[in-house]
Short mmCIF file of C-alpha atoms in Angstrom, two decimals:
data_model
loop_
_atom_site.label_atom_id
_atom_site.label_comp_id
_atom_site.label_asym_id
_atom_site.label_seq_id
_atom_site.Cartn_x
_atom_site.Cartn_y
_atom_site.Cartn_z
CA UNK A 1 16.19 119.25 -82.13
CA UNK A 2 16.67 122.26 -79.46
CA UNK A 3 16.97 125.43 -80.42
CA UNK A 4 20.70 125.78 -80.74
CA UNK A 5 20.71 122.83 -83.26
CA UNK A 6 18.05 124.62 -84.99
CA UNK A 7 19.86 127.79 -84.74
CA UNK A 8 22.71 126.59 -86.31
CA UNK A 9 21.41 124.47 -89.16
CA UNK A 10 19.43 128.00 -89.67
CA UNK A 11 22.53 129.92 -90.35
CA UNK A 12 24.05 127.32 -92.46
CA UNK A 13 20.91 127.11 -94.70
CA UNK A 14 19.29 124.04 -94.09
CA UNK A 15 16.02 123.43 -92.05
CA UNK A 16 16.64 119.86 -91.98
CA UNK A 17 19.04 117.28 -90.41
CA UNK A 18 20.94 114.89 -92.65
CA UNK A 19 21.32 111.58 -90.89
CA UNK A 20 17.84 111.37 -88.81
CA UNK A 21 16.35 109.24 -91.04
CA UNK A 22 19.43 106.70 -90.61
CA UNK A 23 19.72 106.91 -87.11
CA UNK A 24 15.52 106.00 -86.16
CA UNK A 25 16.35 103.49 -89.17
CA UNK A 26 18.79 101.89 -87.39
CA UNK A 27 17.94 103.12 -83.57
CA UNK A 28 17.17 99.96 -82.58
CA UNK A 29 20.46 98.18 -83.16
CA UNK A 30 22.64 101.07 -82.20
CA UNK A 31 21.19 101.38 -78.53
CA UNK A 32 21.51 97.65 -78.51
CA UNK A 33 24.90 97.46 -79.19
CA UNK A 34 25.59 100.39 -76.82
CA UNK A 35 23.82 99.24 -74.01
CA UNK A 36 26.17 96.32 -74.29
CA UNK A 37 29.41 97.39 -74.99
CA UNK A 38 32.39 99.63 -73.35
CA UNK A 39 33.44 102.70 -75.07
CA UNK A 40 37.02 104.17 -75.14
CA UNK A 41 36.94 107.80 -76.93
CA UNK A 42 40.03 109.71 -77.49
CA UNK A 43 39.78 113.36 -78.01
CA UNK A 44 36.45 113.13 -76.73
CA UNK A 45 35.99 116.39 -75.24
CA UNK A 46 36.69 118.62 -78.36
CA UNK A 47 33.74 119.71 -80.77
CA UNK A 48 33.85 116.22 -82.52
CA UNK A 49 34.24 114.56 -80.18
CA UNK A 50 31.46 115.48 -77.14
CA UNK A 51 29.15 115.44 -80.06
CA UNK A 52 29.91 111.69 -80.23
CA UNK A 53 30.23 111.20 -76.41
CA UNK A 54 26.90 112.58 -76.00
CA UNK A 55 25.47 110.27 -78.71
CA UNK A 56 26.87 106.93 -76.61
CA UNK A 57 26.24 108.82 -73.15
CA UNK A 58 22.67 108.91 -73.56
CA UNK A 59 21.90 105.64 -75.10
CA UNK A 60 23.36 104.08 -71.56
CA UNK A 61 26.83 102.37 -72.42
CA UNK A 62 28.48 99.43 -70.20
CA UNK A 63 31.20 101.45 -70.10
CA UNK A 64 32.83 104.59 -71.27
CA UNK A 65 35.71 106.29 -70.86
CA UNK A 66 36.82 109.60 -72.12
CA UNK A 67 40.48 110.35 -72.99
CA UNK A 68 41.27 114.50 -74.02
CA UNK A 69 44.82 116.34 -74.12
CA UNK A 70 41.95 119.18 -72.59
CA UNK A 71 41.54 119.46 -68.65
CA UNK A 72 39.14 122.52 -68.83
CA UNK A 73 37.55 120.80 -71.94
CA UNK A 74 36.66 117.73 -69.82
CA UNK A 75 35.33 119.42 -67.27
CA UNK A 76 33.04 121.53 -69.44
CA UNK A 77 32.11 117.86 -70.86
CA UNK A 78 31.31 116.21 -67.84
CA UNK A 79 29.06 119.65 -66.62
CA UNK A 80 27.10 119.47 -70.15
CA UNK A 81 26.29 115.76 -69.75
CA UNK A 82 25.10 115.89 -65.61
CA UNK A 83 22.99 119.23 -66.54
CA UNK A 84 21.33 117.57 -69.53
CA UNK A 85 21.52 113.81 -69.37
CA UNK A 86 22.51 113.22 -66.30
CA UNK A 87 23.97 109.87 -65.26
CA UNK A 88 23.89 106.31 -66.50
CA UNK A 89 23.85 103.08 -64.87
CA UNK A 90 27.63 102.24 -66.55
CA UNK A 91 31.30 103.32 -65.48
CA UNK A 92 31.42 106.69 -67.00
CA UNK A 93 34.97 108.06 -66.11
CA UNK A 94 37.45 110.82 -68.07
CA UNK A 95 40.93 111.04 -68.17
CA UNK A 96 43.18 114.61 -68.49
CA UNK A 97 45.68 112.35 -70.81
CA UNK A 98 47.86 112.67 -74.34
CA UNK A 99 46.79 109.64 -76.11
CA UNK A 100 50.22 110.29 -77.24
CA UNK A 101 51.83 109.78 -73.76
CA UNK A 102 53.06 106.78 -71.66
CA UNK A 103 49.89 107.75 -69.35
CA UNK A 104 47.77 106.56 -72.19
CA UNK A 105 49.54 103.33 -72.31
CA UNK A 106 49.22 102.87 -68.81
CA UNK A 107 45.63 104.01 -68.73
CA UNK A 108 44.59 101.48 -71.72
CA UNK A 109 46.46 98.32 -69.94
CA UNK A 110 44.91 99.17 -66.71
CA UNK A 111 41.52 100.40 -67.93
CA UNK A 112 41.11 97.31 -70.84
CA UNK A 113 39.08 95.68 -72.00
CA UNK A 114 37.43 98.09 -74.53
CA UNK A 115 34.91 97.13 -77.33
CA UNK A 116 34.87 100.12 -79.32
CA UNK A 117 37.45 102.55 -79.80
CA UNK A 118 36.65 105.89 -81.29
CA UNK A 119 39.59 108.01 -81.93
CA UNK A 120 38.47 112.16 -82.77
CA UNK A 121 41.69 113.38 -81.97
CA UNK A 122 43.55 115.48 -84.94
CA UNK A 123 45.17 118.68 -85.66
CA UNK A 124 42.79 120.00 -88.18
CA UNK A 125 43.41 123.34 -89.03
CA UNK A 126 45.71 124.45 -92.96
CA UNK A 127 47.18 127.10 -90.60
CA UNK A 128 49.22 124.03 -88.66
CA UNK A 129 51.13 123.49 -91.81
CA UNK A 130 52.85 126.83 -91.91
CA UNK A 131 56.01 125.70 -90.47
CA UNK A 132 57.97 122.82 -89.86
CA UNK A 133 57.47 122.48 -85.75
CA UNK A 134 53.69 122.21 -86.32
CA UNK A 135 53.77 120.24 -89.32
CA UNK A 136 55.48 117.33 -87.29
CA UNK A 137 53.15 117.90 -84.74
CA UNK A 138 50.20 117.41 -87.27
CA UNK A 139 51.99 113.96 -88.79
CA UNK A 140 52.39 113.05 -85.18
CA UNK A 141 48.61 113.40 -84.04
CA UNK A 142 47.66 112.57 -87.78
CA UNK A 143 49.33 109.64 -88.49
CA UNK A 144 51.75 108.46 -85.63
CA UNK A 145 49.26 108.79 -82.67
CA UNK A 146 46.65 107.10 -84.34
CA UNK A 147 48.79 104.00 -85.56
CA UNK A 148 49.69 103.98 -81.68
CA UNK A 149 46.36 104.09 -80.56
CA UNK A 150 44.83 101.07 -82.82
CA UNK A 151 47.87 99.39 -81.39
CA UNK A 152 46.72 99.83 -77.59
CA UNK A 153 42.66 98.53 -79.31
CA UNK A 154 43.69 95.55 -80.78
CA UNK A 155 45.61 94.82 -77.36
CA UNK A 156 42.68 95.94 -75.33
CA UNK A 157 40.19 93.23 -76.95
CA UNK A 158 38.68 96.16 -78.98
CA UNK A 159 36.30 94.33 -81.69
CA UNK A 160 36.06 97.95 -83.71
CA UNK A 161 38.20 100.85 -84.30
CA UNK A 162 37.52 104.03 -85.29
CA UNK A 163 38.61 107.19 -86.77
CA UNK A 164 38.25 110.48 -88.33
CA UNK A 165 39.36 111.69 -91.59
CA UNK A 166 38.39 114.46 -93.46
CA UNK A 167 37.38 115.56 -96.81
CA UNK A 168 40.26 117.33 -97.94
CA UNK A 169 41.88 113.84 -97.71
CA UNK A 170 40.42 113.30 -101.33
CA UNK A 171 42.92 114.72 -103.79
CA UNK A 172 44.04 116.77 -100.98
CA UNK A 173 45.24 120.54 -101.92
CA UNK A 174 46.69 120.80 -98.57
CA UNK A 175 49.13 119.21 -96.22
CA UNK A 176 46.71 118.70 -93.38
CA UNK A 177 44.01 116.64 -96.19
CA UNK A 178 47.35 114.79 -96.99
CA UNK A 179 48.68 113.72 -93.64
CA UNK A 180 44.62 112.00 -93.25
CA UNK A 181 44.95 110.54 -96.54
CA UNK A 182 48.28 108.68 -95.54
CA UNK A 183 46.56 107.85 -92.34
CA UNK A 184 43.70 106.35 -94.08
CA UNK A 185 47.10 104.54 -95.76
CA UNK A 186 47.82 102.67 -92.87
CA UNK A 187 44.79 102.05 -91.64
CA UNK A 188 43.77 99.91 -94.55
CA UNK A 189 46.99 98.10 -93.33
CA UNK A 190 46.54 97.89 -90.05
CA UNK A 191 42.67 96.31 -90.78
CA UNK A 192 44.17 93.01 -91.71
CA UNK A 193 44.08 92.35 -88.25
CA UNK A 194 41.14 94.47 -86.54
CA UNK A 195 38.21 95.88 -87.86
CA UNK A 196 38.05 99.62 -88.82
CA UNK A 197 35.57 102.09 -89.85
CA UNK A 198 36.29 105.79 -90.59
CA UNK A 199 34.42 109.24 -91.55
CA UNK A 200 35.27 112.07 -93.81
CA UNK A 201 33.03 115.07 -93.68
CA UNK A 202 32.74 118.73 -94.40
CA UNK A 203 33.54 121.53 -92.17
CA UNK A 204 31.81 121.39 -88.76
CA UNK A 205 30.17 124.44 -88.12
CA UNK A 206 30.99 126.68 -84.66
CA UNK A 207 33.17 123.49 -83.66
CA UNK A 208 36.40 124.91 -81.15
CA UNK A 209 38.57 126.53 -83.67
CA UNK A 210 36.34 127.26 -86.58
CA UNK A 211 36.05 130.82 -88.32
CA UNK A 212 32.36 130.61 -87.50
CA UNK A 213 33.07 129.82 -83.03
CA UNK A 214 35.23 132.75 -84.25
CA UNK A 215 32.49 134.85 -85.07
CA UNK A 216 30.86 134.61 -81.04
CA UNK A 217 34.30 135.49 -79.92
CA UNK A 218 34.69 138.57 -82.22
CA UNK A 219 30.79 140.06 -81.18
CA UNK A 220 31.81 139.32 -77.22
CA UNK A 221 34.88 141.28 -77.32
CA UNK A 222 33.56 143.66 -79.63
CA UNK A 223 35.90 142.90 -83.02
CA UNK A 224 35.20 143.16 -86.36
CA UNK A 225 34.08 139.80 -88.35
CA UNK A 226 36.53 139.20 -90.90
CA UNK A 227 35.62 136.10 -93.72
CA UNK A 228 36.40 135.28 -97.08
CA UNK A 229 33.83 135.74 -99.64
CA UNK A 230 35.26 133.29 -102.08
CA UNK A 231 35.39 130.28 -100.35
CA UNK A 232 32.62 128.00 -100.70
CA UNK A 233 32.08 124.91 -98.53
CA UNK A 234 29.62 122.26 -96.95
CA UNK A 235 28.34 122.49 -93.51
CA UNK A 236 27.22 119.72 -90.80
CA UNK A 237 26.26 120.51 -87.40
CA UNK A 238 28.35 119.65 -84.27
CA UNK A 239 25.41 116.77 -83.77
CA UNK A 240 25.78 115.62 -86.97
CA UNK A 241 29.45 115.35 -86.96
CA UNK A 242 28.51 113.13 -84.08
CA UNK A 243 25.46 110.80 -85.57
CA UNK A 244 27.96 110.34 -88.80
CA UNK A 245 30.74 109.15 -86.77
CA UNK A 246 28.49 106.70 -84.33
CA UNK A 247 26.88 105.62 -87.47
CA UNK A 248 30.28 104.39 -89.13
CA UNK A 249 31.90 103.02 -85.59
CA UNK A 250 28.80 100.77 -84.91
CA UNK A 251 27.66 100.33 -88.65
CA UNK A 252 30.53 100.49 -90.76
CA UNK A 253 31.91 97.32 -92.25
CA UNK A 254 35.55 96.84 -92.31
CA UNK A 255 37.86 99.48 -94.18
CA UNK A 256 34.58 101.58 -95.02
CA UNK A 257 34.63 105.14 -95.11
CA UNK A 258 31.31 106.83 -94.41
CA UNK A 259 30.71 110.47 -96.00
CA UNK A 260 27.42 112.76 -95.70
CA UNK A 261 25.74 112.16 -99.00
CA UNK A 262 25.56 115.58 -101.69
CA UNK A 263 22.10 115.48 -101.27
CA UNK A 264 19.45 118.52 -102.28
CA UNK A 265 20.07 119.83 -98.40
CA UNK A 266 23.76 119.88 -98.66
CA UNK A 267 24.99 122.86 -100.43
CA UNK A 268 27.76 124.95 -100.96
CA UNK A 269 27.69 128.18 -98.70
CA UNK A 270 30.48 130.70 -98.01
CA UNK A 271 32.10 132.22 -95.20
CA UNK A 272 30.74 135.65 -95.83
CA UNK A 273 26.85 134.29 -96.43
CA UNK A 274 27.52 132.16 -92.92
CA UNK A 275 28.19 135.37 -91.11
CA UNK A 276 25.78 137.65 -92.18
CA UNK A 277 23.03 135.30 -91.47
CA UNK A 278 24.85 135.11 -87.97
CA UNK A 279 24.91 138.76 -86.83
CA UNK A 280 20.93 138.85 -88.29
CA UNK A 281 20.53 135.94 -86.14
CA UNK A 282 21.49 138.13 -83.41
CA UNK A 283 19.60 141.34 -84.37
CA UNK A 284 22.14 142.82 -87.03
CA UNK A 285 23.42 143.65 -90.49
CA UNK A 286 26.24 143.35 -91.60
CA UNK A 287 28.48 146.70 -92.44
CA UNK A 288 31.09 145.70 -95.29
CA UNK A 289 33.84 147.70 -95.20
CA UNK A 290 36.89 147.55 -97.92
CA UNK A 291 39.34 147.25 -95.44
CA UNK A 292 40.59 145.34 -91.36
CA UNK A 293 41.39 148.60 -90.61
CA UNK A 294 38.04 150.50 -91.38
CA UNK A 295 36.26 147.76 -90.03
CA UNK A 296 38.25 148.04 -86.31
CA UNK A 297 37.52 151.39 -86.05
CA UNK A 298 33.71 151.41 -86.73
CA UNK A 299 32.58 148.99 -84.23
CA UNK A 300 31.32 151.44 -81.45
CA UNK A 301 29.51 153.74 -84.20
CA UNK A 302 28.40 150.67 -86.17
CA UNK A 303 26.77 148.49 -82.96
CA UNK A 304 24.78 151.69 -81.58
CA UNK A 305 22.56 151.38 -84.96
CA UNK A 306 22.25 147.64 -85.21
CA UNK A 307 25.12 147.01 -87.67
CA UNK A 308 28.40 145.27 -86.97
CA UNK A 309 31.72 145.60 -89.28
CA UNK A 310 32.31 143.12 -91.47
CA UNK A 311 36.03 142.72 -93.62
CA UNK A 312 34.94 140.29 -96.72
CA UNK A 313 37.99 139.05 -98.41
CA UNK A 314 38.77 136.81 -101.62
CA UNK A 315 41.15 134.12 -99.94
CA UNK A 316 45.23 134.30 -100.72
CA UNK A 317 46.47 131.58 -98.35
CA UNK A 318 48.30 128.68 -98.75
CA UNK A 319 46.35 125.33 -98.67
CA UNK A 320 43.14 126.48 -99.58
CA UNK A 321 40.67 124.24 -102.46
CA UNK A 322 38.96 125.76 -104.72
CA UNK A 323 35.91 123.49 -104.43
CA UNK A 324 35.16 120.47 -101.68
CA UNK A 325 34.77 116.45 -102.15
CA UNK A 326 33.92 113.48 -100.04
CA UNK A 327 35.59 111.08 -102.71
CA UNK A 328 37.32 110.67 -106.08
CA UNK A 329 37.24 108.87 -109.30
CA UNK A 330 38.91 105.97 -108.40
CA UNK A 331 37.13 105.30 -105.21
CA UNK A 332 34.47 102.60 -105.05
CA UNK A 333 30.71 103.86 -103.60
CA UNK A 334 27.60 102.31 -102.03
CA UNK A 335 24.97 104.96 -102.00
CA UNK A 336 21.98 102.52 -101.85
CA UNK A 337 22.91 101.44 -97.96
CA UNK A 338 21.69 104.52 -96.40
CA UNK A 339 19.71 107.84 -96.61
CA UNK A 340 21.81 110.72 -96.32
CA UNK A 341 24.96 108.72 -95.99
CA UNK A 342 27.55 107.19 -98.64
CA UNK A 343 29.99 104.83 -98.11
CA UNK A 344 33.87 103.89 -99.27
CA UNK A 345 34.55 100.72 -100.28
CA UNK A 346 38.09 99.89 -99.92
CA UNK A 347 39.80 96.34 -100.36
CA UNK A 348 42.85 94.75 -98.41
CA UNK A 349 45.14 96.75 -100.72
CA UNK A 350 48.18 98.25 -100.01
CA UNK A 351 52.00 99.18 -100.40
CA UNK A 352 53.73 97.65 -97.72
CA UNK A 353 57.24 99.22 -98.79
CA UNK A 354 55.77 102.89 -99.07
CA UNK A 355 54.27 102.58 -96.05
CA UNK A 356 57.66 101.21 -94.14
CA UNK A 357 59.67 103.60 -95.43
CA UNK A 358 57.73 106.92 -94.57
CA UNK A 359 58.09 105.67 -91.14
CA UNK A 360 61.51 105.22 -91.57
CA UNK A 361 62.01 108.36 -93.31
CA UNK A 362 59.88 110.47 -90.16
CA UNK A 363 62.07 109.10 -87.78
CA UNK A 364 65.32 110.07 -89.31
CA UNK A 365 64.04 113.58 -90.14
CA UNK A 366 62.46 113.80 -86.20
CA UNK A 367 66.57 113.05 -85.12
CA UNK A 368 67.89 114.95 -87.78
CA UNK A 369 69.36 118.63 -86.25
CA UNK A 370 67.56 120.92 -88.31
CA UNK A 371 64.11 120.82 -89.52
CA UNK A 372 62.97 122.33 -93.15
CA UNK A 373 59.79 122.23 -93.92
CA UNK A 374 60.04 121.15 -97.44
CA UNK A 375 61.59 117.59 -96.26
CA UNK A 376 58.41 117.40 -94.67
CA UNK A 377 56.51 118.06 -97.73
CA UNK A 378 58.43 115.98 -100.17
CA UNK A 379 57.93 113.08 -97.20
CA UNK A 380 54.46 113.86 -97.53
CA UNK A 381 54.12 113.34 -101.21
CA UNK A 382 55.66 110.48 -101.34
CA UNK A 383 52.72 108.84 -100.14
CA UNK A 384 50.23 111.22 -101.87
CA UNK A 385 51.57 112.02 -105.47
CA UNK A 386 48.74 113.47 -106.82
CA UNK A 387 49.00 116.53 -103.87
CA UNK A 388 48.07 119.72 -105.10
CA UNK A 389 49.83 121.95 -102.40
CA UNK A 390 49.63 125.61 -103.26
CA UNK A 391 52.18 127.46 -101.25
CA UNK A 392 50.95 130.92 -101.98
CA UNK A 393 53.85 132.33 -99.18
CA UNK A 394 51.00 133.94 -96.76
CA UNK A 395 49.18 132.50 -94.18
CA UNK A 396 46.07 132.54 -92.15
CA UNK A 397 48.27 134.02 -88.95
CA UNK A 398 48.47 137.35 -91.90
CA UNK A 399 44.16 137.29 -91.26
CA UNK A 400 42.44 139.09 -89.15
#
């Protein structure tokens, strides 16, 4: 572990890693089937994503090939990996590319054959949900581009697909959990005809996007840190995020979902505890004040005696759970296979009617001439009736 893994898992309250004891468990017949194998990885340069590039990368693949909607995000990829790593004996290759895109398609037929296909790509944030332009953007990358891209596997020879889900796809209270719960849908589908493996986990922390990567930002440009004090949530590291997902694409058995365990080491930390152990980290204290605007104004006086502002909130948005879960009631576990890791069973089971007609019903609403946002949700709930969508009329855009 170097020392920004270690500074991390610090911050997040854990002096341990949750999967190592899996991985040098099963070390031996990962780097086999890596050494052996081509790699395709789509959305492989975002936080999720390097983290599982970098696991494949080092263990020497045949192949592998790195697809991100990111130019400047693949360049910063393939910098990290020569400066570390270094090179590999295998075609190693990225591609500035929309998975969504006819590129892709042309990139996959040229590019094939691929073993394994790992797809991290999503729109993962509650704040895409806000309005109606987004929100098809999120069903698109969600659910559309992933259906697409299992298509290209199976006709690339892939033996294994993969992708990522998240744990507000279990009795989602959001619209983002609920467009990976209706992907999960169709991927139980499509695995009638190709194996897949996928991986819900908690909240990733200082991946691209994330309140915490927020909280570097805010300290460079001298801002305020602004959190809520209410919300509680798990953790994983960036690496972690990345031994979870290689441990389900290489491990998984068909239609399993993998899930870090609630184990002793896993617990339930807030915003507001994540970012005052942050700025001590970095030789502060935190400075509370009661409002954004008392905290923007203080940040030359409070810096100068080793304090930064903080604004701790309790959370009014729309979308947000009270509390987090990897599964639910009805769900059928295997938490005997591995250490830190649990594992979804699911069978061949599935509505083949629902599933037809939400396509049909997206396409008519994408050609329809105006968009509302609450055809959107009612198309989302009729695949996921037990959605708990709180619409509380404000935002995340309204937070600092």
């Amino acid at each position: 572990m170097n020392q920004a893994e270690n500074n991390i898992l610090h911050v997040i309250g854990r002096s341990e890693e949750l999967f190592t004891k899996d991985i040098h468990k099963n070390v031996s017949s990962i780097n086999s089937i890596i050494e052996g194998s081509s790699f395709l990885v789509i959305g492989g340069a975002g936080s999720i994503g390097k983290a599982v590039t970098k696991e494949i990368f080092k263990r020497n693949p045949a192949k592998l090939h790195v697809v991100d909607i990111s130019e400047n995000n693949l360049v910063e990829l393939v910098r990290e990996l020569r400066s570390s790593i270094g090179y590999i004996d295998g075609d190693f290759k990225t591609f500035a590319v929309d998975c969504g895109s006819l590129s892709f398609e042309r990139l996959v037929n040229d590019e094939a054959p691929y073993d394994y296909v790992l797809n991290l790509s999503a729109l993962k944030h509650v704040r895409s949900e806000k309005d109606p332009y987004t929100l098809m953007r999120m069903i698109d990358v969600n659910v559309v581009n992933t259906i697409k891209t299992l298509g290209l596997a199976r006709q690339a020879g892939a033996k294994k697909y993969f992708c990522v889900s998240t744990d507000k796809a279990a009795n989602p209270a959001n619209l983002m959990g609920a467009t990976k719960r209706i992907m999960e849908k169709f991927m139980i589908r499509e695995s009638a005809t190709i194996d897949i493996s996928m991986a819900r986990f908690a909240n990733v922390a200082f991946s691209d996007g994330s309140l915490p990567h927020g909280f570097n930002r805010r300290m460079e440009l001298r801002q305020p840190i602004s959190a809520p004090r209410d919300v509680r949530r798990y953790f994983v590291t960036p690496k972690e995020s990345g031994e979870l997902c290689l441990l389900s694409a290489l491990l998984g058995e068909n239609r399993d979902v993998f899930f870090p365990k609630l184990v002793e080491e896993l617990r339930l930390t807030t915003f507001s505890e994540i970012a005052q152990k942050f700025l001590l980290q970095r030789g502060y204290t935190a400075s509370v004040y009661d409002s954004e605007e008392e905290a923007r104004k203080a940040v030359e006086y409070d810096s100068h005696k080793g304090c930064w502002p903080c604004y701790f909130f309790d959370s009014d948005t729309s979308g947000e759970k009270d509390f987090e879960e990897f599964f639910t009631a009805l769900e059928v576990l295997d938490l005997n296979r591995f250490e830190g890791v649990g594992v979804i069973k699911n069978e061949l089971q599935f509505n083949n009617e629902e599933l037809d007609q939400f396509s049909a019903e997206l396409a008519r609403l994408k050609n329809s001439a105006t968009w509302k946002k609450g055809a959107f949700v009612d198309l989302i709930g009729s695949l996921v009736p037990n959605l708990q969508h709180r619409e509380t009329g404000k935002s995340l855009e309204e937070r600092m």
